[in-house]
Each structure stands twice: as structure tokens, then as C-alpha cells.
Coordinates of N, CA and C in Angstrom, one line a residue:
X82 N 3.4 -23.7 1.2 CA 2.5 -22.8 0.5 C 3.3 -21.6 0.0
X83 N 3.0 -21.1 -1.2 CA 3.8 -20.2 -1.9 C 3.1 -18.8 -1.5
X84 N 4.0 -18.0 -1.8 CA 3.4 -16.6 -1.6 C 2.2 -16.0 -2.4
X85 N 2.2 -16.3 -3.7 CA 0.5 -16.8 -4.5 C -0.4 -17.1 -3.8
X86 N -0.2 -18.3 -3.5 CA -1.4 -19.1 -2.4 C -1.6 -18.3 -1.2
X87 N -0.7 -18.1 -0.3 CA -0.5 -17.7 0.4 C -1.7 -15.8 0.5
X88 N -1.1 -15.1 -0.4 CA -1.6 -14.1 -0.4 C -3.2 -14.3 -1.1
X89 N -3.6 -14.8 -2.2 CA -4.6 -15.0 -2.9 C -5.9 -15.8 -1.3
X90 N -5.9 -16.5 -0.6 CA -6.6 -17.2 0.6 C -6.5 -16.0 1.9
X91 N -5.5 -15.0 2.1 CA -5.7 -14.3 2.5 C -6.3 -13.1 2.4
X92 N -6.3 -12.9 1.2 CA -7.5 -11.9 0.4 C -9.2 -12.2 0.4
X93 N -9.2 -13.3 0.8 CA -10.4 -13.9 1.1 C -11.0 -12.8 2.4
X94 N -10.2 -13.6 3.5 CA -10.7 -12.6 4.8 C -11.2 -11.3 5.0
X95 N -11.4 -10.2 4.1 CA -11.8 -9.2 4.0 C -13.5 -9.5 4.0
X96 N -13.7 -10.3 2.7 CA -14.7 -10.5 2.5 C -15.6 -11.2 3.3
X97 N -14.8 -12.5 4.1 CA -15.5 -12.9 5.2 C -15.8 -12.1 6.1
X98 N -14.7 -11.3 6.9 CA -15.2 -10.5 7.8 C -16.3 -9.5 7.5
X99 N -16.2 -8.9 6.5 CA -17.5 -8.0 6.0 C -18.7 -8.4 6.7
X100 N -19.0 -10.0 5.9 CA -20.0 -10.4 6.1 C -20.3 -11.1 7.9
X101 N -19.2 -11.3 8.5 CA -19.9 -11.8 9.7 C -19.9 -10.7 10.6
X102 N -19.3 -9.2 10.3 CA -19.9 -7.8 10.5 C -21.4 -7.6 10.3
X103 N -21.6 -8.0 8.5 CA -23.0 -7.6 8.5 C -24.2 -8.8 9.5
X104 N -23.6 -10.1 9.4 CA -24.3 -10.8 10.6 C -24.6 -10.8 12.0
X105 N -23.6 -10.0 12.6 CA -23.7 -9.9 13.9 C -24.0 -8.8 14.7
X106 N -24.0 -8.6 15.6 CA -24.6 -7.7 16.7 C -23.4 -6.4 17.0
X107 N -22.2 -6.8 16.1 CA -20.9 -6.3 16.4 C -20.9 -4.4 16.9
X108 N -19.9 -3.9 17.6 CA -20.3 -2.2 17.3 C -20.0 -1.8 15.7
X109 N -19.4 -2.6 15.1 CA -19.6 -2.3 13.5 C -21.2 -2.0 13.4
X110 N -21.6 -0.9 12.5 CA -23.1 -1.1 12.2 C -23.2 -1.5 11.4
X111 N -24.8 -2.6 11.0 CA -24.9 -3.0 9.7 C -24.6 -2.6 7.9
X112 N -25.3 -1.2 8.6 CA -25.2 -0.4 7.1 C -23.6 -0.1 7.1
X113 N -22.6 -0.5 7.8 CA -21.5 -0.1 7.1 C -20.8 -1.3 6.3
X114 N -21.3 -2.7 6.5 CA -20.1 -4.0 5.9 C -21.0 -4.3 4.8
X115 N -22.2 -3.6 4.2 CA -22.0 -3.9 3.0 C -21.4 -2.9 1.5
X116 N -21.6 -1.7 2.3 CA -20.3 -0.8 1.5 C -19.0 -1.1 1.5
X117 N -18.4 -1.8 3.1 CA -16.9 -2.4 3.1 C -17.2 -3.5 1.8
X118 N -18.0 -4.3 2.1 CA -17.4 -5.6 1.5 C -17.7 -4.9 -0.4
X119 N -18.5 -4.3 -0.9 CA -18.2 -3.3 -2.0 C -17.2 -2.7 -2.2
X120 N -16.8 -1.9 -1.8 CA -15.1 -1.1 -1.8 C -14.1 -2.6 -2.4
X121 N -14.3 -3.3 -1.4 CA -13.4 -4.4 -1.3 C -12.9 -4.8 -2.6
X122 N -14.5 -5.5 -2.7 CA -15.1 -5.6 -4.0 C -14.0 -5.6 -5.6
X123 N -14.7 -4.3 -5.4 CA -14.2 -3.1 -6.7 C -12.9 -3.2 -6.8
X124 N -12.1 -2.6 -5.4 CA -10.5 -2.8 -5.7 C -10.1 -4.2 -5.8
X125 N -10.5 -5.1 -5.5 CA -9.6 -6.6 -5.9 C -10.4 -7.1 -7.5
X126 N -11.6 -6.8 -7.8 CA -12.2 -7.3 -9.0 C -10.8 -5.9 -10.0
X127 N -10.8 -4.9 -9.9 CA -10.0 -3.8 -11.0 C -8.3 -4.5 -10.7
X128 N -7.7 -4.8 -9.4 CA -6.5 -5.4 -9.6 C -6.3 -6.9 -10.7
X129 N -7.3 -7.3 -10.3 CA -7.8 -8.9 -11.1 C -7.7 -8.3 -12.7
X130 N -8.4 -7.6 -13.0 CA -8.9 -6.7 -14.3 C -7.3 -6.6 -15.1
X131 N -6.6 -5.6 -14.1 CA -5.0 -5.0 -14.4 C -4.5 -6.0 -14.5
X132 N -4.1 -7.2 -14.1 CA -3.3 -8.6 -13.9 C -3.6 -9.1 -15.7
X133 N -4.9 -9.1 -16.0 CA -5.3 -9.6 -16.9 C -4.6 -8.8 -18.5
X134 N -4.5 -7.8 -18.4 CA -4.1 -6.8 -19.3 C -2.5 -7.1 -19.2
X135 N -1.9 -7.0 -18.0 CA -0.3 -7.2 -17.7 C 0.3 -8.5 -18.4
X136 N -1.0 -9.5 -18.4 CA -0.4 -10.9 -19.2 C -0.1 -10.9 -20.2
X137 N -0.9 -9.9 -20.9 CA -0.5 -9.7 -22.7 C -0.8 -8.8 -22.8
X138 N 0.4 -7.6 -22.7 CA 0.4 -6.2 -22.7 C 0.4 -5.7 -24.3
X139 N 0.7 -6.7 -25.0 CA 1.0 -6.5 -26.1 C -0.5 -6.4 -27.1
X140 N -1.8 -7.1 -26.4 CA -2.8 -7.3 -27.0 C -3.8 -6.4 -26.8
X141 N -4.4 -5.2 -28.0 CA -5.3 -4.3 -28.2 C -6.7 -4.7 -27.4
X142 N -6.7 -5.9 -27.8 CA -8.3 -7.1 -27.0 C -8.1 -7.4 -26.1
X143 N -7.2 -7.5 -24.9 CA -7.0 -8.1 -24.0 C -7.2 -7.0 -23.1
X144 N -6.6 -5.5 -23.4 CA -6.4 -4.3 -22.8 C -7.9 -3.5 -23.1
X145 N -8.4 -4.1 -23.8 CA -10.2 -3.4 -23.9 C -10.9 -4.3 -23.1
X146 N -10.8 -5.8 -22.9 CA -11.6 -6.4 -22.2 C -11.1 -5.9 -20.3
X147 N -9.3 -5.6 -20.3 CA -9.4 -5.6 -18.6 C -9.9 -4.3 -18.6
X148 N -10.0 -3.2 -18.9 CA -10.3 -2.0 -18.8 C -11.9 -2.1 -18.8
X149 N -12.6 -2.4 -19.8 CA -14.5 -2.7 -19.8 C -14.4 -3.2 -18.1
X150 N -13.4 -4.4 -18.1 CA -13.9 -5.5 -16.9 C -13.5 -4.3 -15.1
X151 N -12.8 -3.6 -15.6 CA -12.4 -2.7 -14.3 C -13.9 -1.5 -14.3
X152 N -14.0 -0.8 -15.9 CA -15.4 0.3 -15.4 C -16.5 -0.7 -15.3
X153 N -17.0 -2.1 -15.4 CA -17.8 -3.2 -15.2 C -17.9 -3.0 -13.1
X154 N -16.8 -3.3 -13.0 CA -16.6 -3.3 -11.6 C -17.5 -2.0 -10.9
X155 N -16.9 -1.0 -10.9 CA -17.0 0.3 -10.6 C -18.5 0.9 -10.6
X156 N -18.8 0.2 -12.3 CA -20.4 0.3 -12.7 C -21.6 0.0 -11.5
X157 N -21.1 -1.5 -10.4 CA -21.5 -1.5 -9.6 C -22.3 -0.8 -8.4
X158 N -21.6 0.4 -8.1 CA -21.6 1.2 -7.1 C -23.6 1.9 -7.4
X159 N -23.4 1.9 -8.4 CA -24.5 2.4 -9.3 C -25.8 1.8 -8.9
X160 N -25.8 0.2 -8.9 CA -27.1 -0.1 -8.3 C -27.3 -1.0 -7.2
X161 N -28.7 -1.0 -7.1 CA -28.9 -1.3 -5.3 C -27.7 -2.4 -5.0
X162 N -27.4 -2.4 -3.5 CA -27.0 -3.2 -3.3 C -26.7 -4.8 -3.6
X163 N -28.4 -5.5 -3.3 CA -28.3 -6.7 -3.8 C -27.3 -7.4 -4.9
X164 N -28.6 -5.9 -6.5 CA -27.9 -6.4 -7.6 C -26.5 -5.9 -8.0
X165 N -26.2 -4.8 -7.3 CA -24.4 -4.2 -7.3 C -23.7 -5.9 -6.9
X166 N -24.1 -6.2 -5.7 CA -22.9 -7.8 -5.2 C -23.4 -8.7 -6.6
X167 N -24.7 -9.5 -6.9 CA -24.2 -10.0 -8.2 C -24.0 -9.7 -9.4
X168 N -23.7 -8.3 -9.3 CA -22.8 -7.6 -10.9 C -21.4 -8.0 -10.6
X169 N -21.1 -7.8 -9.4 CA -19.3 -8.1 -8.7 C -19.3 -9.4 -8.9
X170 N -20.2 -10.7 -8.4 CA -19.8 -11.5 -8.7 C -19.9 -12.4 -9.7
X171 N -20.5 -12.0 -10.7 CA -20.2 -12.2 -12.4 C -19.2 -11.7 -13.1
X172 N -19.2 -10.2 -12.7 CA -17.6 -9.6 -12.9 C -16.1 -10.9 -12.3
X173 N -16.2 -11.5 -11.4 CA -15.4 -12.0 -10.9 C -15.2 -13.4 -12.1
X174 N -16.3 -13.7 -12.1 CA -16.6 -15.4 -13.2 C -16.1 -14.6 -14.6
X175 N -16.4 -13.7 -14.6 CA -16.0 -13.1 -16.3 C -14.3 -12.7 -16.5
X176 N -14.0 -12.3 -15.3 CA -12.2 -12.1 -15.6 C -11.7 -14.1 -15.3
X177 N -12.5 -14.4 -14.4 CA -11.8 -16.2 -14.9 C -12.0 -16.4 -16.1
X178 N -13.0 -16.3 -16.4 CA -13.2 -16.8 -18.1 C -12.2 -16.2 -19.0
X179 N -12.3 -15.1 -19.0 CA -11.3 -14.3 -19.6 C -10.0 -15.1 -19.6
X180 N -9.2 -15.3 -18.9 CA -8.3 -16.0 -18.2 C -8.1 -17.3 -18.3
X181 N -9.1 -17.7 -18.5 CA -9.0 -19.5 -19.3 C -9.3 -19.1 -20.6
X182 N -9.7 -18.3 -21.6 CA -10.0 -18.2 -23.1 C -8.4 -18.4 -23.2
X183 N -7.9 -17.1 -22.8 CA -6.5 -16.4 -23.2 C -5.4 -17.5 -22.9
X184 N -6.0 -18.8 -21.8 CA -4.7 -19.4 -21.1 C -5.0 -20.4 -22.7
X185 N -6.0 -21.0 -23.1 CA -6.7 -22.0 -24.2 C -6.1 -21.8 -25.4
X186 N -5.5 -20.2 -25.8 CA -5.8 -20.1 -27.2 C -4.3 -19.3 -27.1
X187 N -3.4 -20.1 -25.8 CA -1.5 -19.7 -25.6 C -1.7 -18.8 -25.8
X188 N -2.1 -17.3 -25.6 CA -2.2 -15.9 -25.6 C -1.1 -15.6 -24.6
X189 N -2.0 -16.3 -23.5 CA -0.9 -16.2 -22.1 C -0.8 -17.2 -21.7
X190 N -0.1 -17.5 -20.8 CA 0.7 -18.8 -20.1 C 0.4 -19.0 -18.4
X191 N 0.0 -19.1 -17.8 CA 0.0 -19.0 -16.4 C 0.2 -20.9 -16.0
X192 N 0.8 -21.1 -15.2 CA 1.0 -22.6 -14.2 C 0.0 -23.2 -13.9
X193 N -0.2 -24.6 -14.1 CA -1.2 -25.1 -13.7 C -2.3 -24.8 -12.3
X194 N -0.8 -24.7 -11.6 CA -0.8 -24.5 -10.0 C -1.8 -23.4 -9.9
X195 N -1.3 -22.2 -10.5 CA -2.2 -20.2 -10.5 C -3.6 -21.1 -11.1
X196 N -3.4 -21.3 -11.9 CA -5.0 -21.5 -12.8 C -6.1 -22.2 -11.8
X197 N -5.7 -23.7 -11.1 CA -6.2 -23.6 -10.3 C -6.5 -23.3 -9.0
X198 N -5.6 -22.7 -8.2 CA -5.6 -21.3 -6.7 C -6.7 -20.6 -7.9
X199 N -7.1 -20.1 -9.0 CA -7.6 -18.7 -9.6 C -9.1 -19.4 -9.3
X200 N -9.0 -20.8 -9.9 CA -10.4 -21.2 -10.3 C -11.2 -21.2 -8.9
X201 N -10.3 -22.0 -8.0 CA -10.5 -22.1 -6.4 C -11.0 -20.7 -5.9
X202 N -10.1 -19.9 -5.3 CA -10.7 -18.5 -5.2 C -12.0 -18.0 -5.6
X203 N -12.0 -18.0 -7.1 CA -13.0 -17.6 -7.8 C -14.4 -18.1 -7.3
X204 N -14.7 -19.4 -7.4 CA -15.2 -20.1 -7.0 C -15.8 -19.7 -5.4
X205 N -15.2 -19.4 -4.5 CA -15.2 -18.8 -3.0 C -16.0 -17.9 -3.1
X206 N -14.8 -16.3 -3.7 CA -15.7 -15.0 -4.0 C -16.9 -15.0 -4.2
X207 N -17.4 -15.5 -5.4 CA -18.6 -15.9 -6.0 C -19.2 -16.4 -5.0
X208 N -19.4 -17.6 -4.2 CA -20.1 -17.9 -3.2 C -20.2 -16.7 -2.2
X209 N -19.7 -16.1 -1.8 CA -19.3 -14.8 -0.7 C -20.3 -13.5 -1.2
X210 N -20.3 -13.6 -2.5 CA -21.1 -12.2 -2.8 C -22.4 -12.9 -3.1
X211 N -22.7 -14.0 -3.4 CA -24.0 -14.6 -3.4 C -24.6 -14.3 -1.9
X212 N -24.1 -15.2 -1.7 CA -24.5 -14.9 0.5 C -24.6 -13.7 1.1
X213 N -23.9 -12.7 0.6 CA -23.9 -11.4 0.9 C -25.2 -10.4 0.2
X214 N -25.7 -10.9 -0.7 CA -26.6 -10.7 -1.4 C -28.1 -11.3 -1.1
X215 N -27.7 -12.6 -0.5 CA -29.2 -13.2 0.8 C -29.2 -12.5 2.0
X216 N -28.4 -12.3 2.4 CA -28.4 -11.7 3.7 C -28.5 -10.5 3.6
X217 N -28.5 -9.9 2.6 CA -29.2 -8.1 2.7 C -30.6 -8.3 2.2
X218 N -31.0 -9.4 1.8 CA -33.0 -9.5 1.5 C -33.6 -9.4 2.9
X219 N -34.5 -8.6 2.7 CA -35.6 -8.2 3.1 C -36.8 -9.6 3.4
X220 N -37.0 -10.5 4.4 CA -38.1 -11.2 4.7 C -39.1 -10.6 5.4

């Protein structure tokens, strides 16, 4: 496993732990893993954002879309909980997309290999902030 792989599946664990914080009885209190798993959030959705802009530094569009997609992130903090995690994790589906437009139309270049670890990942997060988003409803 490469250091890509490697680091990208370990980035995961933040998220997990958040959430089996907010599930359990832990001395964590509740009300604090879903502001962790937010923070989290924000900084890996705006590093994701910057990555995107770095691939084609050269493009006026590319550098308006990671920048929208970074104050997109941030915008979050703004509303309730619930719908703050699925703004994050459409934010998250929208820098993939992003990312397969730009890989489609040779803009940028990334490895078969990155593109799918990205899709994979992506794929996870998104499930992780859905779930995180059940489990702060109210029954």
C-alpha cells in the first residue's frame, strides 16, 4: 500500500471515532463529537478544495471553483447541525465531481489508482456524514 492509500484510509478514522464518541456512553460528551466530527469536516473538505486548485494552478475556473468549494465548506458551520453534515457531504460529492470533470476534459491528470482511492473515500465520507446526521435526529 502506498503512502496515498495509506494516508487517505487513515483520514477516515477521525470521522469514525467522532461518531462512535457521539454513540456511546464514553467520558467524551455528546455535544462535543459532533462539533469534532465538523471541524474535521471543514479542514479535510478545504484541504480537498486546495488539492483541486494545485492541479491546474494555471486555471482562473478551477481556482474559483476550489475557493467557492472551500467558503462552501466553512458555510456549514452556519446551519443546524443535521443540515451543516449534509452540506459537508455534498461538498465532499461536488469536489469528486469536480475532479472527474477536470480528469474527462485532460485539464488534469491524476492515476487511475488516485481516482479510484478518491472515488472509494469519497464514497465512505459521504456515508459517515449521512449517519452522523441520523444519529443526531431527534425520535
Amino acid at each position: 500500500m502506498d503512502i496515498r492509500h495509506l494516508l487517505g484510509y487513515l483520514g477516515v478514522l477521525p470521522f469514525i471515532a467522532s461518531l462512535f464518541f457521539l454513540s456511546s456512553t464514553s467520558s467524551i460528551p455528546v455535544k462535543t463529537s459532533p462539533p469534532l466530527f465538523v471541524i474535521y469536516s471543514i479542514a479535510i473538505l478545504s484541504f480537498l478544495a486546495g488539492t483541486l486548485w494545485q492541479a491546474n494552478i494555471e486555471s482562473k475556473r478551477t481556482a474559483i471553483i476550489s475557493n467557492l468549494l472551500c467558503l462552501f465548506a466553512v458555510a456549514s458551520i452556519l446551519l443546524p447541525s443535521q443540515i451543516g453534515l449534509l452540506w459537508l457531504g455534498f461538498g465532499y460529492f461536488s469536489i469528486w465531481y469536480a475532479e472527474r470533470r477536470l480528469r474527462q476534459s485532460n485539464t488534469i491528470s491524476y492515476l487511475d489508482t488516485y481516482h479510484t482511492l478518491r472515488s472509494r473515500l469519497t464514497l465512505i465520507v459521504i456515508f459517515l456524514h449521512l449517519l452522523a446526521s441520523v444519529m443526531l435526529m431527534e425520535f
